[in-house]
Coordinates of N, CA and C in Angstrom, one line a residue:
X1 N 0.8 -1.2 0.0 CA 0.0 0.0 0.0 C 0.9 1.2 0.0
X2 N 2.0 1.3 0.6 CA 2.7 2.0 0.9 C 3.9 2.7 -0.2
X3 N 4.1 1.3 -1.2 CA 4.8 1.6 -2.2 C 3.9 2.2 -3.4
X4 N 2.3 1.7 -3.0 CA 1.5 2.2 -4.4 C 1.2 3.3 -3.9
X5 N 1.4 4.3 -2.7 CA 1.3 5.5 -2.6 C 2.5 6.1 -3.1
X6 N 3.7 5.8 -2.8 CA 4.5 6.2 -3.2 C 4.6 6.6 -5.3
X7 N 4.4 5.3 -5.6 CA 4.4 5.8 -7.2 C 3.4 6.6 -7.6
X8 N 2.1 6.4 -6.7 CA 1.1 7.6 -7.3 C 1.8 9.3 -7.1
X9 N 2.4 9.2 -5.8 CA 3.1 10.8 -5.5 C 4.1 10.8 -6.2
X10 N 5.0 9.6 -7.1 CA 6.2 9.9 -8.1 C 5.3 10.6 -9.2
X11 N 4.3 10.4 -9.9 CA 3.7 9.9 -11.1 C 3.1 11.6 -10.7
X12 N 2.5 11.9 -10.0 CA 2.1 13.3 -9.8 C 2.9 14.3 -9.9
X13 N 4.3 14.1 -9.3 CA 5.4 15.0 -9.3 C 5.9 15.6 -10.4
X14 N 5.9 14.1 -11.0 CA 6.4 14.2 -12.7 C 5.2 15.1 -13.4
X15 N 4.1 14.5 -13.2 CA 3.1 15.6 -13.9 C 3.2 17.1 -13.6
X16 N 3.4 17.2 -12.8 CA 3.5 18.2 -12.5 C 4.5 19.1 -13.0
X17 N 5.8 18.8 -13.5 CA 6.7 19.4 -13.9 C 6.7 19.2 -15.3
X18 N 5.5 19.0 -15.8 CA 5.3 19.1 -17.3 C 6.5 18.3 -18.1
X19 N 6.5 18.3 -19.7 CA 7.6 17.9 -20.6 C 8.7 18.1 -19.7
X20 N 9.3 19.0 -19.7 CA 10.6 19.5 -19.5 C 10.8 18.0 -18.0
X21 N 10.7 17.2 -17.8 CA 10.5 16.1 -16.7 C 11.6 14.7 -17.1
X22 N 11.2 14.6 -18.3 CA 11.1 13.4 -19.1 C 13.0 13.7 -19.4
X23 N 13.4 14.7 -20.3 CA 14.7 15.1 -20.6 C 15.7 14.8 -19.0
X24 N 14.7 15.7 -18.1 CA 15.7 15.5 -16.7 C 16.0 14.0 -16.5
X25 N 14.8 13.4 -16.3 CA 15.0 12.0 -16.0 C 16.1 10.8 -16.4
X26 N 15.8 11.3 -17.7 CA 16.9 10.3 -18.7 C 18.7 11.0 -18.3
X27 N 18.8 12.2 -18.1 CA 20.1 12.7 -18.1 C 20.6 12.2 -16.5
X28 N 19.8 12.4 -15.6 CA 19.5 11.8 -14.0 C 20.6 10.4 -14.6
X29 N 19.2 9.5 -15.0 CA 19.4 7.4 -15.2 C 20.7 8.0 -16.1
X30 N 20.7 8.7 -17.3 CA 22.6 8.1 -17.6 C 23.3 8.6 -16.7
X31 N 23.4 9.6 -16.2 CA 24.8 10.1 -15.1 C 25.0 9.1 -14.3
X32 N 23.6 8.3 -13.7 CA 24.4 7.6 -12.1 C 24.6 6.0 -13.1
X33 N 24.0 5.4 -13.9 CA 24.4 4.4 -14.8 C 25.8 4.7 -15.0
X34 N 26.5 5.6 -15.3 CA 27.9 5.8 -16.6 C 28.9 6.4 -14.6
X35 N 28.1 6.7 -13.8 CA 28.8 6.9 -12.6 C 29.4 5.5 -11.9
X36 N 28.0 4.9 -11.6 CA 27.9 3.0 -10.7 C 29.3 2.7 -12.0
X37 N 28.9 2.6 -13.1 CA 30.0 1.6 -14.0 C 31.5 2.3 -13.6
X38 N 31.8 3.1 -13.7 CA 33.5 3.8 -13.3 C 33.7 3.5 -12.3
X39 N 32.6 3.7 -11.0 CA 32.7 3.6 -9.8 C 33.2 2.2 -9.3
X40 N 32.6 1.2 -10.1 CA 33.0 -0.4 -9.9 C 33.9 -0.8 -10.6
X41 N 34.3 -0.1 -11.7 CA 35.7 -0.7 -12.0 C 36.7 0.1 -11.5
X42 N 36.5 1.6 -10.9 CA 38.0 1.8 -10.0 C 37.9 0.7 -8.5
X43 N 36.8 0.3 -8.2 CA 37.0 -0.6 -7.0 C 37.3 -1.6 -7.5
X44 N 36.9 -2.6 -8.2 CA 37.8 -3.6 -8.6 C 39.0 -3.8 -9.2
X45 N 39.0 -2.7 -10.0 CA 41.0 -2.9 -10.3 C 42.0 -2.3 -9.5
X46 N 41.4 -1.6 -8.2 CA 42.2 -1.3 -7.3 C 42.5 -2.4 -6.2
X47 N 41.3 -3.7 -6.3 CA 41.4 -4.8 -5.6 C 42.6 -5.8 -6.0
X48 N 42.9 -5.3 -7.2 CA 43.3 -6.4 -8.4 C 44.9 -5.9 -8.9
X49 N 45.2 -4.8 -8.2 CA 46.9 -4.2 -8.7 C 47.3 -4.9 -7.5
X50 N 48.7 -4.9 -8.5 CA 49.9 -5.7 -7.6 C 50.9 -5.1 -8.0
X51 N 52.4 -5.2 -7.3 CA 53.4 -4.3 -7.7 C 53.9 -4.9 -8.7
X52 N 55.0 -3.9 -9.7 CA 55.3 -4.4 -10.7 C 56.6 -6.2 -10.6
X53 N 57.0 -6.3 -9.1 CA 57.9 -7.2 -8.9 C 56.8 -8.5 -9.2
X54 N 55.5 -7.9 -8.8 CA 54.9 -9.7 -8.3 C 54.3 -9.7 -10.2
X55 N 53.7 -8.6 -10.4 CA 53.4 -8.4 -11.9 C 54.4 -9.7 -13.0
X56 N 55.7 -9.2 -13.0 CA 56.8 -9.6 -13.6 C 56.4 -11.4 -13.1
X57 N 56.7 -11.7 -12.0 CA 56.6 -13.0 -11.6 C 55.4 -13.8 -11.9
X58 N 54.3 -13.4 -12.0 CA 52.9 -14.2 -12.7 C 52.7 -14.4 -14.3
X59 N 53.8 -13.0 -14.6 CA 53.6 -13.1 -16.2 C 55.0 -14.5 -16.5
X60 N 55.6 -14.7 -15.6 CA 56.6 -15.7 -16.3 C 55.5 -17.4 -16.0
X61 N 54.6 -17.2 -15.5 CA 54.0 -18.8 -15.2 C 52.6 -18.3 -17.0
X62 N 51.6 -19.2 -17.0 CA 50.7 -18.8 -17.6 C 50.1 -17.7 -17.9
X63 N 49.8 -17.0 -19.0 CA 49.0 -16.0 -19.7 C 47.7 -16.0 -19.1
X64 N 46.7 -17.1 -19.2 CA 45.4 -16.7 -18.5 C 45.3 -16.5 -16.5
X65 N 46.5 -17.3 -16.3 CA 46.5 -16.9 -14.9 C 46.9 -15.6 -14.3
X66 N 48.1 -15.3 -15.3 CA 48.4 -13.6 -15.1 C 47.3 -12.7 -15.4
X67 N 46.8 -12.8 -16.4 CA 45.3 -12.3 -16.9 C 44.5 -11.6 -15.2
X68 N 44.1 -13.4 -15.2 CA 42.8 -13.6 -14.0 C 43.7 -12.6 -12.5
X69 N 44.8 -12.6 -12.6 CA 45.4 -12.1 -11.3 C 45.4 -10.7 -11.0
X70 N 45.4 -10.1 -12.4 CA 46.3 -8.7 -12.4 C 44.7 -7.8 -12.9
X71 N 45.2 -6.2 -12.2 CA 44.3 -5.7 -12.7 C 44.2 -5.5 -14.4
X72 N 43.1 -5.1 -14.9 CA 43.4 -5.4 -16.9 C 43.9 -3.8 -16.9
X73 N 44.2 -2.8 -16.6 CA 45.4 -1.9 -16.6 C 46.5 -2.5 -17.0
X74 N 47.0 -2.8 -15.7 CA 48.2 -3.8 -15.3 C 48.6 -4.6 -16.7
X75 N 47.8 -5.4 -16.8 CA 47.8 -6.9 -17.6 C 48.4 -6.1 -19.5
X76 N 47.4 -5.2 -19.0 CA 47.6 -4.6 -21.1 C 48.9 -3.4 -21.1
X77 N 49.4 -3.3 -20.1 CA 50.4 -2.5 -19.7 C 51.6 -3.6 -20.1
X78 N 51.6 -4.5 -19.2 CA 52.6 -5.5 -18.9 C 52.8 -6.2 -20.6
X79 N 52.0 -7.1 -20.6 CA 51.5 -7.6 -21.9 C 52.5 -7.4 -23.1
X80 N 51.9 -5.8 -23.7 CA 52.6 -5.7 -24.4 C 54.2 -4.7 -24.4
X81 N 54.1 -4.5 -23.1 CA 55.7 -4.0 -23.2 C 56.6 -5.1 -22.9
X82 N 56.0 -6.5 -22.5 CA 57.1 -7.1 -23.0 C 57.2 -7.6 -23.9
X83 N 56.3 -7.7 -24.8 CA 56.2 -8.0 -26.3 C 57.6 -7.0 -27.1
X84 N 57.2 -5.6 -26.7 CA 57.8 -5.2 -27.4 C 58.8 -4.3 -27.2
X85 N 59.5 -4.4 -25.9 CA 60.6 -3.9 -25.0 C 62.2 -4.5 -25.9
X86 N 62.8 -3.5 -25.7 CA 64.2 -3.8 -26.6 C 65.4 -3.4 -25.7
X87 N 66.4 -3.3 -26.3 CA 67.7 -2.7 -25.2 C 67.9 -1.4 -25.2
X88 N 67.2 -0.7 -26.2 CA 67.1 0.9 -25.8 C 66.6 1.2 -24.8
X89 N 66.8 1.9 -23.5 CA 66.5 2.1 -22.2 C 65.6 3.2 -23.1
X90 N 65.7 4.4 -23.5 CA 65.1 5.3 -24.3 C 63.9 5.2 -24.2
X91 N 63.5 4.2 -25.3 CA 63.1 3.5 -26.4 C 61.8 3.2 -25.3
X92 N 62.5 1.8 -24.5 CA 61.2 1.2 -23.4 C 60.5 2.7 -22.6
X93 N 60.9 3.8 -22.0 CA 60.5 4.7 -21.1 C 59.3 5.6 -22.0
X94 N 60.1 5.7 -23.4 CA 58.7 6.5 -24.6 C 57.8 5.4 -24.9
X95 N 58.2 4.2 -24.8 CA 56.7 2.9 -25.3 C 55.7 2.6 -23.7
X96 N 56.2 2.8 -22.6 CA 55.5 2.7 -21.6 C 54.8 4.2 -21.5
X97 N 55.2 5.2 -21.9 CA 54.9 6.4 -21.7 C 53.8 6.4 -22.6
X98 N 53.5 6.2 -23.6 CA 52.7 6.4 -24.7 C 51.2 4.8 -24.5
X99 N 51.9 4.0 -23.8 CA 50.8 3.1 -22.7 C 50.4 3.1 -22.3
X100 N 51.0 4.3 -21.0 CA 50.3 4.7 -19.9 C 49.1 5.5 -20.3
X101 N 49.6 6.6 -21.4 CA 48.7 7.1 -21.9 C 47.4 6.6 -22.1
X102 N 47.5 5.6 -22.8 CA 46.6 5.2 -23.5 C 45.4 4.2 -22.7
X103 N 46.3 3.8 -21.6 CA 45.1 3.6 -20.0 C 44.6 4.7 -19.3
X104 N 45.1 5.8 -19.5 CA 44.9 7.2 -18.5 C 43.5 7.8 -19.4
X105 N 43.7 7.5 -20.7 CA 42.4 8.2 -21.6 C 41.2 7.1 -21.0
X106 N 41.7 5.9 -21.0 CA 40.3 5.2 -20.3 C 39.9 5.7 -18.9
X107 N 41.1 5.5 -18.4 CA 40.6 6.3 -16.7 C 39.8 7.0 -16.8
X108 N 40.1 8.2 -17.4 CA 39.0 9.3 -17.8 C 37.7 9.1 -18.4
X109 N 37.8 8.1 -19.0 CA 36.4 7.5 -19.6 C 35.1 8.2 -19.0
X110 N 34.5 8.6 -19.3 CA 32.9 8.8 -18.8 C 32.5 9.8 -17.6
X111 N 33.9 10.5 -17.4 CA 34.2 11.5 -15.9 C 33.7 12.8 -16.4
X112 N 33.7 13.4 -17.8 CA 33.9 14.1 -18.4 C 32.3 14.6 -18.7
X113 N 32.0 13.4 -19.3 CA 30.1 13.3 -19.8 C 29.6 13.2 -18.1
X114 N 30.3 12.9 -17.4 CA 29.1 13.5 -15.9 C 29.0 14.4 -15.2
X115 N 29.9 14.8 -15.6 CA 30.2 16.4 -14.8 C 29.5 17.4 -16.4
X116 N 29.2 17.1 -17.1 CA 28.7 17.6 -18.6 C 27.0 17.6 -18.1
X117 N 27.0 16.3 -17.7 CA 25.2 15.8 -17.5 C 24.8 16.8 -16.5
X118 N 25.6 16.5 -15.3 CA 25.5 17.5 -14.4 C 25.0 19.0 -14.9
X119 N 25.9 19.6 -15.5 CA 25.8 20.9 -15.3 C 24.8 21.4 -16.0
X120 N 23.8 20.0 -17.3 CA 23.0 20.2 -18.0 C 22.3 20.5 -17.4
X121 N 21.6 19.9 -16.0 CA 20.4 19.5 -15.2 C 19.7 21.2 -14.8
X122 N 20.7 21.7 -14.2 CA 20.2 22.9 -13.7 C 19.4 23.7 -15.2
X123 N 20.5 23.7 -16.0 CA 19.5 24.1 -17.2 C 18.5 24.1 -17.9
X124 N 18.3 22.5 -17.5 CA 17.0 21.8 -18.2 C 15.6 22.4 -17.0
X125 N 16.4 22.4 -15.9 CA 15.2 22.9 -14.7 C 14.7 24.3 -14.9
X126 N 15.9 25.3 -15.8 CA 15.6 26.8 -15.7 C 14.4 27.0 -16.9
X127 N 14.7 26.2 -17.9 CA 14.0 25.9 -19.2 C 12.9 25.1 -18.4
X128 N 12.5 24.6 -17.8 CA 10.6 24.2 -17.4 C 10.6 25.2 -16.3
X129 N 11.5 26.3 -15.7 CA 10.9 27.3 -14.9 C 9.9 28.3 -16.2
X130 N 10.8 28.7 -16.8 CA 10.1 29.8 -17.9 C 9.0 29.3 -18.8
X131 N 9.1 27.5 -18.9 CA 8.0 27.3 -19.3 C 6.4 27.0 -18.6
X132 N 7.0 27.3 -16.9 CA 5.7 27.4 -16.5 C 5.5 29.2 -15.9
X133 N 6.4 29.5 -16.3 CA 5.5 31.4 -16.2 C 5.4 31.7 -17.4
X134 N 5.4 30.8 -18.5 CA 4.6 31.3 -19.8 C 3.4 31.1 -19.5
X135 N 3.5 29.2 -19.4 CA 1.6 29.0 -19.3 C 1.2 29.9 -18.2
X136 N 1.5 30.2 -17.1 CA 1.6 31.0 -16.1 C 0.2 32.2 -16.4
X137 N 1.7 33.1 -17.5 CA 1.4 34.2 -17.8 C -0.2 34.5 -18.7
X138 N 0.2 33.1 -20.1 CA -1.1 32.9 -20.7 C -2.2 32.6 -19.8
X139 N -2.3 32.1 -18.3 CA -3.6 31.7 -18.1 C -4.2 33.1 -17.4
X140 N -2.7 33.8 -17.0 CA -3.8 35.3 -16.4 C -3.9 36.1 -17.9
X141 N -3.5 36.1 -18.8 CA -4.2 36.9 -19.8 C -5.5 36.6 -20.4
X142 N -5.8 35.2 -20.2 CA -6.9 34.4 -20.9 C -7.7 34.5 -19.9
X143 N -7.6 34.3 -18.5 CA -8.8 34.1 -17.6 C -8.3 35.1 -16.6
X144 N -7.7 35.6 -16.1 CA -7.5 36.8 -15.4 C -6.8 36.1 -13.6
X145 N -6.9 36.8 -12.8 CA -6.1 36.0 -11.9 C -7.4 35.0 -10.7
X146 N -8.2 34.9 -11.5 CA -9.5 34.2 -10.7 C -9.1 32.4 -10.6
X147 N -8.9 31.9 -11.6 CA -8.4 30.7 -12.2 C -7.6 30.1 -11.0
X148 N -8.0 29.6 -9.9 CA -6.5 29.5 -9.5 C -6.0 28.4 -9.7
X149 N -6.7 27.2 -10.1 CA -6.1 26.2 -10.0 C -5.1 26.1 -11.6
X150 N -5.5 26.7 -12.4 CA -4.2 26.7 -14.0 C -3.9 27.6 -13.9
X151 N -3.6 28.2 -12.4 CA -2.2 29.6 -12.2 C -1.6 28.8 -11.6
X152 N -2.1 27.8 -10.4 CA -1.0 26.9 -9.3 C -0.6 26.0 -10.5
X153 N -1.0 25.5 -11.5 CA -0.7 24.4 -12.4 C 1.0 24.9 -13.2
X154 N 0.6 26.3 -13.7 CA 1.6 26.9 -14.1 C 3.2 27.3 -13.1
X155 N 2.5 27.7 -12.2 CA 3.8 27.9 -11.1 C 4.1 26.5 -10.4
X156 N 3.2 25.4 -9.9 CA 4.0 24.3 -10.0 C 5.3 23.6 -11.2
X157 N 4.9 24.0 -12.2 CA 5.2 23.4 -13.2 C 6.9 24.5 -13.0
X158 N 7.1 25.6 -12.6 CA 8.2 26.1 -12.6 C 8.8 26.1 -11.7
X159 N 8.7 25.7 -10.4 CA 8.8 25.2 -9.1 C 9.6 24.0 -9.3
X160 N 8.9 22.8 -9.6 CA 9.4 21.4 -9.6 C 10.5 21.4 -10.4
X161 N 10.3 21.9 -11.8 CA 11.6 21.6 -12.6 C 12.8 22.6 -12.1
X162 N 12.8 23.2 -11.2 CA 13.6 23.8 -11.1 C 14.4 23.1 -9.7
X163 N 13.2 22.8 -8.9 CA 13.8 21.6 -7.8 C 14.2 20.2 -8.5
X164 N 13.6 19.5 -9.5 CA 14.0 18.4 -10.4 C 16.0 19.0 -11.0
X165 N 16.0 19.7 -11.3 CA 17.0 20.4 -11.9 C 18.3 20.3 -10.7
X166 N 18.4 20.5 -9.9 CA 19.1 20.6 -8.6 C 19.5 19.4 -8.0
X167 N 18.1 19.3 -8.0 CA 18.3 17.4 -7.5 C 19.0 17.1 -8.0
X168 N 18.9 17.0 -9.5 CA 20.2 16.4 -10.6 C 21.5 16.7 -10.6
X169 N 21.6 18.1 -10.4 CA 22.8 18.6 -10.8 C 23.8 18.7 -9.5
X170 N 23.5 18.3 -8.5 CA 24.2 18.9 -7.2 C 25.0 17.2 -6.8
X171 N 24.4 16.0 -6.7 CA 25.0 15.3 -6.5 C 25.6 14.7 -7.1
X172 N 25.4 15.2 -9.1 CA 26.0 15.0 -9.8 C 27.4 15.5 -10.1
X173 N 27.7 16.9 -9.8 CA 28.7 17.5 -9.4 C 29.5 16.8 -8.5
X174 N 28.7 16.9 -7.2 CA 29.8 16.2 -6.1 C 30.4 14.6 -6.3
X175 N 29.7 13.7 -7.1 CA 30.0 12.3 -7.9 C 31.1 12.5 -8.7
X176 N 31.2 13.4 -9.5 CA 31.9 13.8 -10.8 C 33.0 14.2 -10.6
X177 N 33.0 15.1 -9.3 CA 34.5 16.0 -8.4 C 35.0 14.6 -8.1
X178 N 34.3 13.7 -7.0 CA 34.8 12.7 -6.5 C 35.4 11.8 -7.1
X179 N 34.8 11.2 -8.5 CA 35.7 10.0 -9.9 C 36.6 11.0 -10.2
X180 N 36.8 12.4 -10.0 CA 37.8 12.6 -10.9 C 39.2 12.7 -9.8
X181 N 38.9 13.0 -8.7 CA 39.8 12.9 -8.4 C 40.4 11.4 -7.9
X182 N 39.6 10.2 -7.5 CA 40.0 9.1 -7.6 C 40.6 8.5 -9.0
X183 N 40.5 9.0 -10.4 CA 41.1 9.1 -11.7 C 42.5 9.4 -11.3
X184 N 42.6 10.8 -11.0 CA 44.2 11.3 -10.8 C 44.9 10.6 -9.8
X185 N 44.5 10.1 -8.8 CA 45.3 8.8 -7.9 C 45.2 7.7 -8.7
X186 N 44.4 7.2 -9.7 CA 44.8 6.1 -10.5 C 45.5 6.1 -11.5
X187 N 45.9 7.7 -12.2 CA 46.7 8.0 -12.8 C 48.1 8.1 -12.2
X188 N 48.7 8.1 -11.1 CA 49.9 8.5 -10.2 C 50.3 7.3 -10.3
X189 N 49.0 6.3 -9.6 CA 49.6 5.2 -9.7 C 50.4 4.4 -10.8
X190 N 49.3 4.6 -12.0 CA 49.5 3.5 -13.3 C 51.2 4.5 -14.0
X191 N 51.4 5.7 -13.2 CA 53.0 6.2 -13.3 C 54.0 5.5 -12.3
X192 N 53.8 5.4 -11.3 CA 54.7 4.8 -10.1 C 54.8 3.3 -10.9
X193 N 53.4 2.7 -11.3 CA 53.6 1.1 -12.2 C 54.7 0.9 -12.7
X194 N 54.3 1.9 -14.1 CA 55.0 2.0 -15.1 C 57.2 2.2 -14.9
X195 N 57.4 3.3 -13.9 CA 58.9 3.3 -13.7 C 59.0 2.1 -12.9
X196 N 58.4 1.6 -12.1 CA 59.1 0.4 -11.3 C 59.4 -0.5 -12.1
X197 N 58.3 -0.9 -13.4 CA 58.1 -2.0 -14.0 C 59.7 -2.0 -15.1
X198 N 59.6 -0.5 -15.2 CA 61.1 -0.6 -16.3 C 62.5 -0.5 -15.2
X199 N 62.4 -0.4 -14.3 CA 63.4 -0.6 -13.3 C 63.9 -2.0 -13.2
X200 N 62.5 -2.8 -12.7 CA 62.6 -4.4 -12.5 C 63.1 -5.1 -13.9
X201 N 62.7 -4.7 -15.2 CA 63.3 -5.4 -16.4 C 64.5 -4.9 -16.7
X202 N 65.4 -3.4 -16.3 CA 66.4 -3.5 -16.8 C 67.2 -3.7 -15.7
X203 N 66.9 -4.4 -14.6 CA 67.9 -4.5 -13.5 C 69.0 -5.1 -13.7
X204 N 68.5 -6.7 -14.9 CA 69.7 -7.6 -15.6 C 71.0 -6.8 -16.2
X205 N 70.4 -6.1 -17.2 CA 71.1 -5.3 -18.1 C 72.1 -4.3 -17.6
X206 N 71.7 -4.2 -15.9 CA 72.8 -2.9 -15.2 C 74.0 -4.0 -14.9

């Protein structure tokens, strides 16, 4: 009973904030969708790194066990620098450099479009504010200020999207500050990785 009160007061809310509802909604469900997914792969590949010494030591036994062990950073890092690591010290520090890169663009993955979604929300709320002091405006020109219930209809309608709008955009922000700065600690790290890992291969060679 309690839940089918609840969706009747969701279902009214929404009405209430007219069109402009529907846009918020979907930008809402992608931010925290494209948020939960970053948010569970920086927890699990931070369960899943190992230093570059044990790194080195899993890759000399089997390929799918190294795989299953290492975080997939780690693994596509490792992988192919030793594929393609040579005796140019140079050489290996620009091919890990230009690797690291190319994990750090993923890091960033989807940090970008939520702090974007974010900052849409408030706008999408200012745009159903104006479009409820239009109808607003239209219903005192048409019927005068007697009407009151398609005056409250109109000033609900600019009220909610503008509280819908906030809602969205505020914890969206604070989510978006938060991945990104957990990004730049996963970036320091996949650096700290990277020099150890060319330390430990050319230790032979010193």
């Amino acid at each position: 009973m309690q839940l089918h009160n609840l969706v009747e007061r969701m279902a009214d809310y929404f009405q209430a904030g007219g069109d402009t509802m529907i846009p918020l909604f979907v930008i809402s469900l992608v931010m925290w969708t494209l948020a939960i997914i970053k948010a569970s792969r920086f927890l699990r590949e931070r369960r899943r790194e190992s230093s570059p010494k044990k790194c080195l030591h899993l890759f000399q036994g089997e390929s799918s066990v190294c795989k299953a062990g290492l975080a997939q950073w780690q693994w596509d890092i490792l992988n192919q620098y030793m594929e393609q690591r040579c005796e140019d010290q140079e050489l290996n520090r620009d091919m890990l450099e230009a690797m690291r890169m190319r994990q750090e663009l993923k890091v960033m993955r989807y940090i970008g479009t939520i702090l974007i979604l974010a900052a849409i929300a408030p706008l999408l709320g200012l745009l159903g504010t104006v479009a409820g002091m239009i109808t607003t405006f239209d219903v005192i020109s048409e019927f005068g200020t007697g009407n009151a219930r398609a005056l409250a209809s109109g000033i609900s309608e600019a009220l909610v999207t503008t509280q819908s709008g906030l809602v969205v955009a505020v914890p969206g922000l604070l989510l978006g500050g938060f991945l990104f700065q957990r990004a730049q600690k996963f970036k320091s790290r996949m650096e700290l990785f990277c020099i150890g890992l060319q330390q430990q291969t050319d230790e032979p060679a010193l």
